[in-house]
Short mmCIF file of C-alpha atoms and ligand atoms in Angstrom, two decimals:
data_model
loop_
_atom_site.label_atom_id
_atom_site.label_comp_id
_atom_site.label_asym_id
_atom_site.label_seq_id
_atom_site.Cartn_x
_atom_site.Cartn_y
_atom_site.Cartn_z
CA MET A 20 -12.58 -14.29 -15.24
CA GLY A 21 -13.04 -13.94 -11.47
CA ARG A 22 -13.31 -10.93 -9.24
CA THR A 23 -10.44 -8.46 -9.24
CA VAL A 24 -9.66 -5.97 -6.49
CA ILE A 25 -7.15 -3.15 -6.58
CA TYR A 26 -5.21 -2.18 -3.44
CA PRO A 27 -3.72 1.26 -4.16
CA GLY A 28 -1.25 3.27 -2.11
CA SER A 29 2.17 4.84 -1.90
CA PHE A 30 3.75 1.89 -0.06
CA ASP A 31 6.85 3.93 0.84
CA PRO A 32 7.80 1.34 1.98
CA LEU A 33 5.57 -1.72 2.37
CA THR A 34 4.84 -2.55 6.03
CA ASN A 35 3.45 -5.62 7.79
CA GLY A 36 0.17 -3.69 8.06
CA HIS A 37 -0.09 -3.43 4.27
CA LEU A 38 0.86 -7.08 3.94
CA ASP A 39 -1.83 -8.11 6.41
CA ILE A 40 -4.44 -6.32 4.26
CA VAL A 41 -3.09 -7.96 1.08
CA GLN A 42 -3.43 -11.40 2.69
CA ARG A 43 -7.00 -10.71 3.77
CA ALA A 44 -7.92 -9.40 0.30
CA ALA A 45 -6.33 -12.43 -1.37
CA ARG A 46 -8.67 -14.72 0.58
CA LEU A 47 -11.74 -12.77 -0.56
CA PHE A 48 -10.94 -12.05 -4.21
CA ASP A 49 -9.73 -14.13 -7.15
CA ARG A 50 -7.14 -11.57 -8.15
CA VAL A 51 -5.52 -8.80 -6.10
CA ILE A 52 -3.49 -6.07 -7.75
CA VAL A 53 -1.33 -4.01 -5.41
CA ALA A 54 -1.09 -0.74 -7.34
CA VAL A 55 1.68 1.65 -6.39
CA ALA A 56 1.09 5.36 -6.97
CA PRO A 57 4.11 7.58 -7.66
CA SER A 58 2.99 10.04 -4.90
CA GLU A 59 5.76 12.44 -5.92
CA GLY A 60 4.07 15.17 -3.88
CA LYS A 61 4.79 13.20 -0.71
CA GLY A 62 8.54 13.21 -1.42
CA PRO A 63 8.92 9.43 -1.26
CA LEU A 64 12.09 7.87 0.17
CA PHE A 65 12.03 4.95 -2.28
CA ASP A 66 11.48 5.48 -6.00
CA LEU A 67 8.54 3.83 -7.70
CA GLU A 68 10.49 0.83 -9.05
CA GLU A 69 12.04 0.17 -5.65
CA ARG A 70 8.63 0.23 -3.95
CA VAL A 71 7.21 -2.15 -6.56
CA SER A 72 10.08 -4.59 -6.24
CA LEU A 73 9.95 -4.61 -2.42
CA ILE A 74 6.26 -5.57 -2.62
CA ARG A 75 6.88 -8.19 -5.36
CA ARG A 76 9.37 -9.92 -3.12
CA ALA A 77 6.89 -9.95 -0.21
CA VAL A 78 4.00 -11.45 -2.20
CA MET A 79 6.03 -13.99 -4.20
CA THR A 80 4.29 -16.91 -2.51
CA MET A 81 0.77 -15.54 -3.05
CA PRO A 82 -0.39 -16.87 -6.43
CA ASN A 83 -3.35 -14.52 -6.92
CA VAL A 84 -1.50 -11.31 -6.03
CA GLU A 85 0.15 -9.06 -8.64
CA VAL A 86 2.07 -5.83 -8.21
CA ASP A 87 1.89 -2.92 -10.63
CA SER A 88 2.27 0.85 -10.68
CA PHE A 89 -0.11 3.42 -12.06
CA THR A 90 -0.26 7.11 -12.88
CA GLY A 91 -3.31 9.28 -13.31
CA LEU A 92 -6.74 8.60 -11.87
CA LEU A 93 -7.17 5.46 -9.80
CA MET A 94 -10.65 4.91 -11.24
CA ASP A 95 -9.23 4.89 -14.80
CA TYR A 96 -6.69 2.31 -13.73
CA VAL A 97 -9.40 0.17 -12.12
CA GLU A 98 -11.38 0.23 -15.41
CA LYS A 99 -8.28 -0.73 -17.39
CA GLN A 100 -7.73 -3.75 -15.14
CA ASN A 101 -11.43 -4.72 -15.18
CA GLY A 102 -11.43 -4.27 -11.42
CA HIS A 103 -14.59 -4.70 -9.37
CA ALA A 104 -13.51 -2.97 -6.19
CA VAL A 105 -10.82 -1.00 -4.40
CA ILE A 106 -9.47 -1.99 -1.00
CA ARG A 107 -8.29 0.56 1.55
CA GLY A 108 -7.00 -0.15 5.01
CA LEU A 109 -8.51 1.49 8.06
CA ARG A 110 -6.33 1.67 11.12
CA ALA A 111 -8.11 4.11 13.37
CA VAL A 112 -10.87 6.67 13.43
CA SER A 113 -8.27 9.20 12.29
CA ASP A 114 -8.06 7.44 8.90
CA PHE A 115 -11.81 7.55 8.51
CA GLU A 116 -12.56 11.11 7.49
CA PHE A 117 -10.14 11.29 4.58
CA GLU A 118 -10.88 7.74 3.42
CA PHE A 119 -14.63 8.39 3.52
CA GLN A 120 -14.18 11.49 1.36
CA LEU A 121 -11.92 9.66 -1.06
CA ALA A 122 -14.32 6.72 -1.38
CA LEU A 123 -17.29 8.98 -2.13
CA MET A 124 -15.29 11.00 -4.65
CA ASN A 125 -14.19 7.79 -6.37
CA ARG A 126 -17.80 6.62 -6.44
CA LYS A 127 -18.75 9.88 -8.17
CA LEU A 128 -16.01 9.25 -10.74
CA ASN A 129 -17.04 5.64 -11.29
CA PRO A 130 -20.23 4.36 -9.62
CA ARG A 131 -19.54 0.76 -10.70
CA VAL A 132 -16.51 0.40 -8.44
CA GLU A 133 -17.01 -0.24 -4.72
CA THR A 134 -14.50 0.79 -2.06
CA ILE A 135 -14.05 -1.83 0.63
CA PHE A 136 -12.39 -1.05 3.96
CA MET A 137 -10.45 -3.69 5.80
CA MET A 138 -8.95 -3.60 9.28
CA PRO A 139 -5.53 -5.10 9.89
CA LYS A 140 -4.62 -7.35 12.79
CA GLU A 141 -4.68 -5.24 15.97
CA ALA A 142 -0.91 -5.37 16.37
CA TYR A 143 -0.54 -3.42 13.11
CA THR A 144 -3.08 -0.69 13.74
CA PHE A 145 -0.36 1.76 14.78
CA VAL A 146 2.06 0.90 11.97
CA SER A 147 2.51 3.41 9.16
CA SER A 148 5.19 3.88 6.49
CA ARG A 149 5.78 7.38 7.82
CA LEU A 150 6.51 6.20 11.39
CA VAL A 151 8.62 3.30 10.15
CA LYS A 152 10.81 5.75 8.20
CA GLU A 153 11.06 8.04 11.20
CA ILE A 154 12.07 5.22 13.55
CA ALA A 155 14.63 3.89 11.07
CA THR A 156 16.09 7.39 10.56
CA LEU A 157 16.51 7.78 14.33
CA GLY A 158 18.28 4.43 14.60
CA GLY A 159 15.39 2.40 16.07
CA ASP A 160 14.62 -1.21 15.18
CA VAL A 161 11.82 -1.51 12.60
CA GLY A 162 12.11 -5.32 12.55
CA PRO A 163 8.68 -5.92 14.11
CA PHE A 164 6.90 -3.68 11.59
CA VAL A 165 8.26 -4.58 8.16
CA PRO A 166 9.43 -7.70 6.30
CA ALA A 167 13.18 -8.42 6.70
CA HIS A 168 14.07 -7.38 3.15
CA VAL A 169 12.30 -4.03 3.64
CA LYS A 170 14.27 -3.45 6.83
CA ALA A 171 17.50 -4.18 4.91
CA ALA A 172 16.45 -1.83 2.09
CA LEU A 173 15.72 0.94 4.62
CA THR A 174 19.14 0.53 6.22
CA ARG A 175 20.82 0.70 2.79
CA LYS A 176 18.80 3.70 1.64
CA LEU A 177 19.38 5.71 4.81
CA ARG A 178 23.12 4.93 4.70
CA GLN A 179 23.25 6.21 1.08
CA ARG A 180 21.41 9.34 2.11
CA ARG A 181 23.77 10.03 5.00
CA ARG A 182 26.78 9.56 2.71
CA ARG A 183 25.34 12.06 0.25
CA ALA A 184 24.51 14.63 2.92
P1 ADP B 9 -1.55 6.33 0.75
O1 ADP B 9 -0.51 7.31 0.37
O2 ADP B 9 -2.51 5.98 -0.33
O3 ADP B 9 -2.24 6.60 2.06
P2 ADP B 9 -0.17 4.19 2.07
O4 ADP B 9 0.89 3.36 1.51
O5 ADP B 9 0.18 5.03 3.24
O6 ADP B 9 -0.71 5.01 0.88
O7 ADP B 9 -1.41 3.28 2.45
C1 ADP B 9 -2.11 2.54 1.50
C2 ADP B 9 -3.36 1.97 2.13
O8 ADP B 9 -3.00 1.07 3.15
C3 ADP B 9 -4.26 3.02 2.79
O9 ADP B 9 -5.59 2.59 2.64
C4 ADP B 9 -3.85 2.96 4.23
O10 ADP B 9 -4.92 3.34 5.09
C5 ADP B 9 -3.57 1.48 4.37
N1 ADP B 9 -2.63 1.18 5.45
C6 ADP B 9 -1.45 1.77 5.71
N2 ADP B 9 -0.87 1.23 6.82
C7 ADP B 9 -1.73 0.29 7.26
C8 ADP B 9 -1.75 -0.59 8.38
N3 ADP B 9 -0.78 -0.61 9.27
N4 ADP B 9 -2.81 -1.42 8.52
C9 ADP B 9 -3.82 -1.38 7.62
N5 ADP B 9 -3.89 -0.57 6.57
C10 ADP B 9 -2.86 0.26 6.38
#
């Protein structure tokens, strides 16, 4: 069995920045598991199953990438999957403080698991799920920031929301 890395996050929804990190991780590790957290506290736009299926569609052509969801402690999930490390993306210095805290806390919880930080391609350093949702809500074009099927899903979801409102 080779080396397994877990890439956790809310992915609400997946962006090209996330995808860039997945591609980099897939070149370094034998097996990459993109693990979607429910993140109910963040009031996600897409439900867990929708987020998982949007990622599955994006990684279909990557043979060593799997998509799953998890609840509870990330470090317990990493153990369950026999993971060796966790990947987190770093976009800017602003990400650093929280990510540093999180990584050290996770190390306390499980010293065997390393956290590895990866930087996306420069063009994606300003892309976040939150901004993508905001731009889409205001009628802007999110085409450059997300895969085409995610853009379509955003359009559908926001239309549904408007109809309900
Ligand atoms: P979380 O709720 O865990 O922050 P996100 O889906 O927002 O979940 O992000 C998951 C991971 O991907 C985090 O490590 C985040 O820093 C990273 N990430 C988010 N957007 C980008 C991007 N554009 N480039 C690189 N990494 C990113």
